[in-house]
Amino acid sequence: MSQFPILETDRFVLRQLKQDDSREIFQYFSLDEVTKFYDLESFTNIEQAEELIDRWNQKFERNQGIRWGITLRSESRVIGTCGFHGWMKNHYKAEIGYELTPEYWRQGYMTEVIQKIIEFGFNNLGLNRIEAFVEPENVGSRKVLEKIGLSEEGTLKEHFYWRNRFVDTVIYAILKKDYKVR
């Protein structure tokens, strides 16, 4: 991909992140409730948000992944991000990741957004398998994945070492042949 793809849903525009978005990214990544199940410590300064935006954009430039900023159609303020990482082109698979500002939780927003990027992954990136790794206690994220058609495949015991402890992860996945536009 030479140009960053802009995706649209009924309520959202998914676009490339820019440094102007660092304030919004910092605001929600500084909340422990957002980073509780994330592989980042809560942010303490805006430079961390700027570095994260740079890292995500560099992955796109290197054709290693893609991360969209989630904005409401009515405003350009970023309320979360979503995208693909762990992209293994030779295996036609990638991992999805996402987060959302807490004030927008439990309103079906992430379900709508993730459906759109899964559709993009299968139809535009040539993916055959899309995966997600979720801590067992992250019930909200698990419900989103199940609602959009990913199936739980099992638990990877002590899969990561994070915050001074070993962490289990539940793997979810969907195959292109099982994907149905919802």
Tab-separated table of C-alpha atoms in Angstrom:
chain	number	residue	atom	x	y	z
A	1	MET	CA	0.000	0.000	0.000
A	2	SER	CA	1.452	3.293	-1.006
A	3	GLN	CA	-1.349	5.480	0.328
A	4	PHE	CA	-2.931	5.128	3.760
A	5	PRO	CA	-6.490	3.806	3.307
A	6	ILE	CA	-9.353	5.754	4.852
A	7	LEU	CA	-12.249	3.546	5.924
A	8	GLU	CA	-15.780	4.650	6.758
A	9	THR	CA	-18.654	3.089	8.657
A	10	ASP	CA	-22.076	4.494	9.493
A	11	ARG	CA	-20.714	6.360	12.529
A	12	PHE	CA	-16.934	6.527	12.050
A	13	VAL	CA	-14.056	7.552	9.849
A	14	LEU	CA	-10.886	5.500	10.289
A	15	ARG	CA	-7.848	7.501	9.215
A	16	GLN	CA	-4.109	7.746	9.617
A	17	LEU	CA	-2.913	9.093	12.932
A	18	LYS	CA	-0.985	12.352	12.968
A	19	GLN	CA	1.008	14.135	15.655
A	20	ASP	CA	-1.957	16.480	16.217
A	21	ASP	CA	-3.747	13.444	17.683
A	22	SER	CA	-1.189	12.962	20.446
A	23	ARG	CA	-3.227	14.870	23.041
A	24	GLU	CA	-6.258	12.570	22.642
A	25	ILE	CA	-4.066	9.449	22.564
A	26	PHE	CA	-2.269	10.612	25.709
A	27	GLN	CA	-5.532	11.369	27.527
A	28	TYR	CA	-6.890	7.862	27.291
A	29	PHE	CA	-3.559	5.971	27.416
A	30	SER	CA	-2.878	7.716	30.735
A	31	LEU	CA	-5.879	5.890	32.239
A	32	ASP	CA	-5.175	2.628	34.065
A	33	GLU	CA	-8.557	1.247	32.977
A	34	VAL	CA	-7.408	1.524	29.332
A	35	THR	CA	-3.941	0.047	29.845
A	36	LYS	CA	-5.044	-2.689	32.270
A	37	PHE	CA	-4.984	-5.312	29.499
A	38	TYR	CA	-2.584	-3.496	27.185
A	39	ASP	CA	1.121	-4.175	26.779
A	40	LEU	CA	1.942	-0.583	27.762
A	41	GLU	CA	2.201	1.125	31.109
A	42	SER	CA	-0.144	4.085	31.557
A	43	PHE	CA	1.332	7.168	29.915
A	44	THR	CA	2.791	9.899	32.088
A	45	ASN	CA	3.723	12.420	29.370
A	46	ILE	CA	2.543	13.401	25.918
A	47	GLU	CA	5.850	12.403	24.325
A	48	GLN	CA	4.878	8.762	24.860
A	49	ALA	CA	1.793	9.304	22.692
A	50	GLU	CA	3.899	11.041	20.041
A	51	GLU	CA	6.342	8.105	20.001
A	52	LEU	CA	3.495	5.590	19.733
A	53	ILE	CA	1.994	7.442	16.760
A	54	ASP	CA	5.435	7.502	15.101
A	55	ARG	CA	5.909	3.781	15.728
A	56	TRP	CA	2.512	2.909	14.235
A	57	ASN	CA	3.092	5.128	11.189
A	58	GLN	CA	6.557	3.655	10.624
A	59	LYS	CA	5.063	0.149	10.605
A	60	PHE	CA	2.713	1.294	7.841
A	61	GLU	CA	5.546	2.889	5.863
A	62	ARG	CA	7.526	-0.374	6.140
A	63	ASN	CA	4.443	-2.371	5.106
A	64	GLN	CA	4.509	-4.268	8.438
A	65	GLY	CA	1.120	-3.259	9.817
A	66	ILE	CA	-1.534	-0.590	9.846
A	67	ARG	CA	-3.160	1.355	12.688
A	68	TRP	CA	-6.147	3.622	12.129
A	69	GLY	CA	-7.310	6.472	14.316
A	70	ILE	CA	-11.009	6.095	15.106
A	71	THR	CA	-12.946	9.342	14.738
A	72	LEU	CA	-16.648	10.058	14.940
A	73	ARG	CA	-18.064	11.240	11.600
A	74	SER	CA	-19.182	14.456	13.307
A	75	GLU	CA	-15.686	15.412	14.522
A	76	SER	CA	-12.067	14.620	13.748
A	77	ARG	CA	-11.045	13.945	17.370
A	78	VAL	CA	-9.499	10.500	17.875
A	79	ILE	CA	-11.449	8.372	20.364
A	80	GLY	CA	-9.437	5.176	19.880
A	81	THR	CA	-7.325	3.191	17.447
A	82	CYS	CA	-7.499	-0.170	15.724
A	83	GLY	CA	-5.482	-2.105	13.230
A	84	PHE	CA	-3.299	-5.004	12.239
A	85	HIS	CA	0.084	-5.961	13.662
A	86	GLY	CA	1.985	-9.216	13.772
A	87	TRP	CA	1.389	-9.286	10.019
A	88	MET	CA	2.915	-12.452	8.579
A	89	LYS	CA	2.454	-12.014	4.849
A	90	ASN	CA	3.978	-15.376	4.006
A	91	HIS	CA	1.278	-17.012	6.152
A	92	TYR	CA	-1.550	-14.632	5.065
A	93	LYS	CA	-2.411	-13.715	8.630
A	94	ALA	CA	-2.327	-10.785	11.035
A	95	GLU	CA	-3.332	-9.948	14.578
A	96	ILE	CA	-5.870	-7.258	15.352
A	97	GLY	CA	-5.508	-4.774	18.171
A	98	TYR	CA	-7.677	-1.937	19.381
A	99	GLU	CA	-8.581	0.363	22.239
A	100	LEU	CA	-11.204	3.015	22.875
A	101	THR	CA	-11.701	5.972	25.188
A	102	PRO	CA	-13.748	4.649	28.166
A	103	GLU	CA	-16.608	7.131	27.701
A	104	TYR	CA	-17.422	5.267	24.452
A	105	TRP	CA	-17.319	1.731	25.880
A	106	ARG	CA	-20.380	-0.545	25.684
A	107	GLN	CA	-22.093	1.343	22.870
A	108	GLY	CA	-21.296	-1.030	20.009
A	109	TYR	CA	-18.640	1.306	18.616
A	110	MET	CA	-15.765	-1.144	18.583
A	111	THR	CA	-17.930	-3.872	17.087
A	112	GLU	CA	-18.750	-1.610	14.139
A	113	VAL	CA	-15.122	-0.575	13.685
A	114	ILE	CA	-13.584	-4.047	13.964
A	115	GLN	CA	-16.079	-5.443	11.452
A	116	LYS	CA	-14.839	-2.854	8.959
A	117	ILE	CA	-11.148	-3.601	9.424
A	118	ILE	CA	-11.741	-7.362	9.228
A	119	GLU	CA	-13.538	-6.817	5.934
A	120	PHE	CA	-10.569	-4.710	4.765
A	121	GLY	CA	-8.077	-7.347	5.906
A	122	PHE	CA	-9.744	-10.121	3.951
A	123	ASN	CA	-10.663	-8.088	0.861
A	124	ASN	CA	-7.680	-5.725	0.537
A	125	LEU	CA	-4.723	-7.202	2.406
A	126	GLY	CA	-5.197	-10.754	1.193
A	127	LEU	CA	-5.422	-12.179	4.688
A	128	ASN	CA	-6.728	-15.688	5.213
A	129	ARG	CA	-6.634	-15.624	9.042
A	130	ILE	CA	-7.139	-12.827	11.525
A	131	GLU	CA	-6.218	-13.435	15.159
A	132	ALA	CA	-6.625	-11.666	18.483
A	133	PHE	CA	-4.908	-12.433	21.794
A	134	VAL	CA	-6.894	-11.419	24.877
A	135	GLU	CA	-6.330	-11.840	28.587
A	136	PRO	CA	-9.042	-14.128	30.014
A	137	GLU	CA	-10.299	-11.403	32.385
A	138	ASN	CA	-10.865	-8.915	29.539
A	139	VAL	CA	-14.539	-9.800	29.221
A	140	GLY	CA	-15.494	-6.709	27.203
A	141	SER	CA	-12.965	-7.427	24.479
A	142	ARG	CA	-13.908	-11.090	24.372
A	143	LYS	CA	-17.570	-10.183	23.851
A	144	VAL	CA	-16.654	-7.858	20.968
A	145	LEU	CA	-14.616	-10.572	19.247
A	146	GLU	CA	-17.367	-13.163	19.627
A	147	LYS	CA	-20.018	-10.731	18.402
A	148	ILE	CA	-18.127	-10.123	15.157
A	149	GLY	CA	-17.541	-13.785	14.468
A	150	LEU	CA	-14.130	-14.677	15.882
A	151	SER	CA	-14.032	-18.045	17.618
A	152	GLU	CA	-12.157	-18.883	20.770
A	153	GLU	CA	-9.483	-21.449	19.911
A	154	GLY	CA	-7.938	-21.975	23.317
A	155	THR	CA	-5.858	-20.567	26.132
A	156	LEU	CA	-2.112	-20.100	25.875
A	157	LYS	CA	-0.834	-20.628	29.410
A	158	GLU	CA	1.665	-18.047	30.700
A	159	HIS	CA	1.983	-16.724	27.153
A	160	PHE	CA	3.478	-13.341	28.125
A	161	TYR	CA	5.500	-11.962	30.993
A	162	TRP	CA	3.959	-8.631	31.859
A	163	ARG	CA	3.952	-6.447	34.964
A	164	ASN	CA	6.058	-8.907	36.949
A	165	ARG	CA	3.844	-11.898	36.295
A	166	PHE	CA	3.149	-14.531	33.669
A	167	VAL	CA	-0.085	-13.859	31.804
A	168	ASP	CA	-2.382	-16.324	30.051
A	169	THR	CA	-3.971	-15.264	26.777
A	170	VAL	CA	-7.021	-16.578	24.987
A	171	ILE	CA	-6.594	-16.798	21.231
A	172	TYR	CA	-9.487	-15.887	18.969
A	173	ALA	CA	-9.472	-16.179	15.193
A	174	ILE	CA	-11.563	-16.023	12.062
A	175	LEU	CA	-10.773	-17.492	8.669
A	176	LYS	CA	-11.693	-15.853	5.395
A	177	LYS	CA	-13.845	-18.835	4.392
A	178	ASP	CA	-15.883	-18.427	7.608
A	179	TYR	CA	-16.251	-14.653	7.341
A	180	LYS	CA	-19.685	-13.233	6.680
A	181	VAL	CA	-20.378	-9.527	6.281
A	182	ARG	CA	-22.678	-8.555	9.145
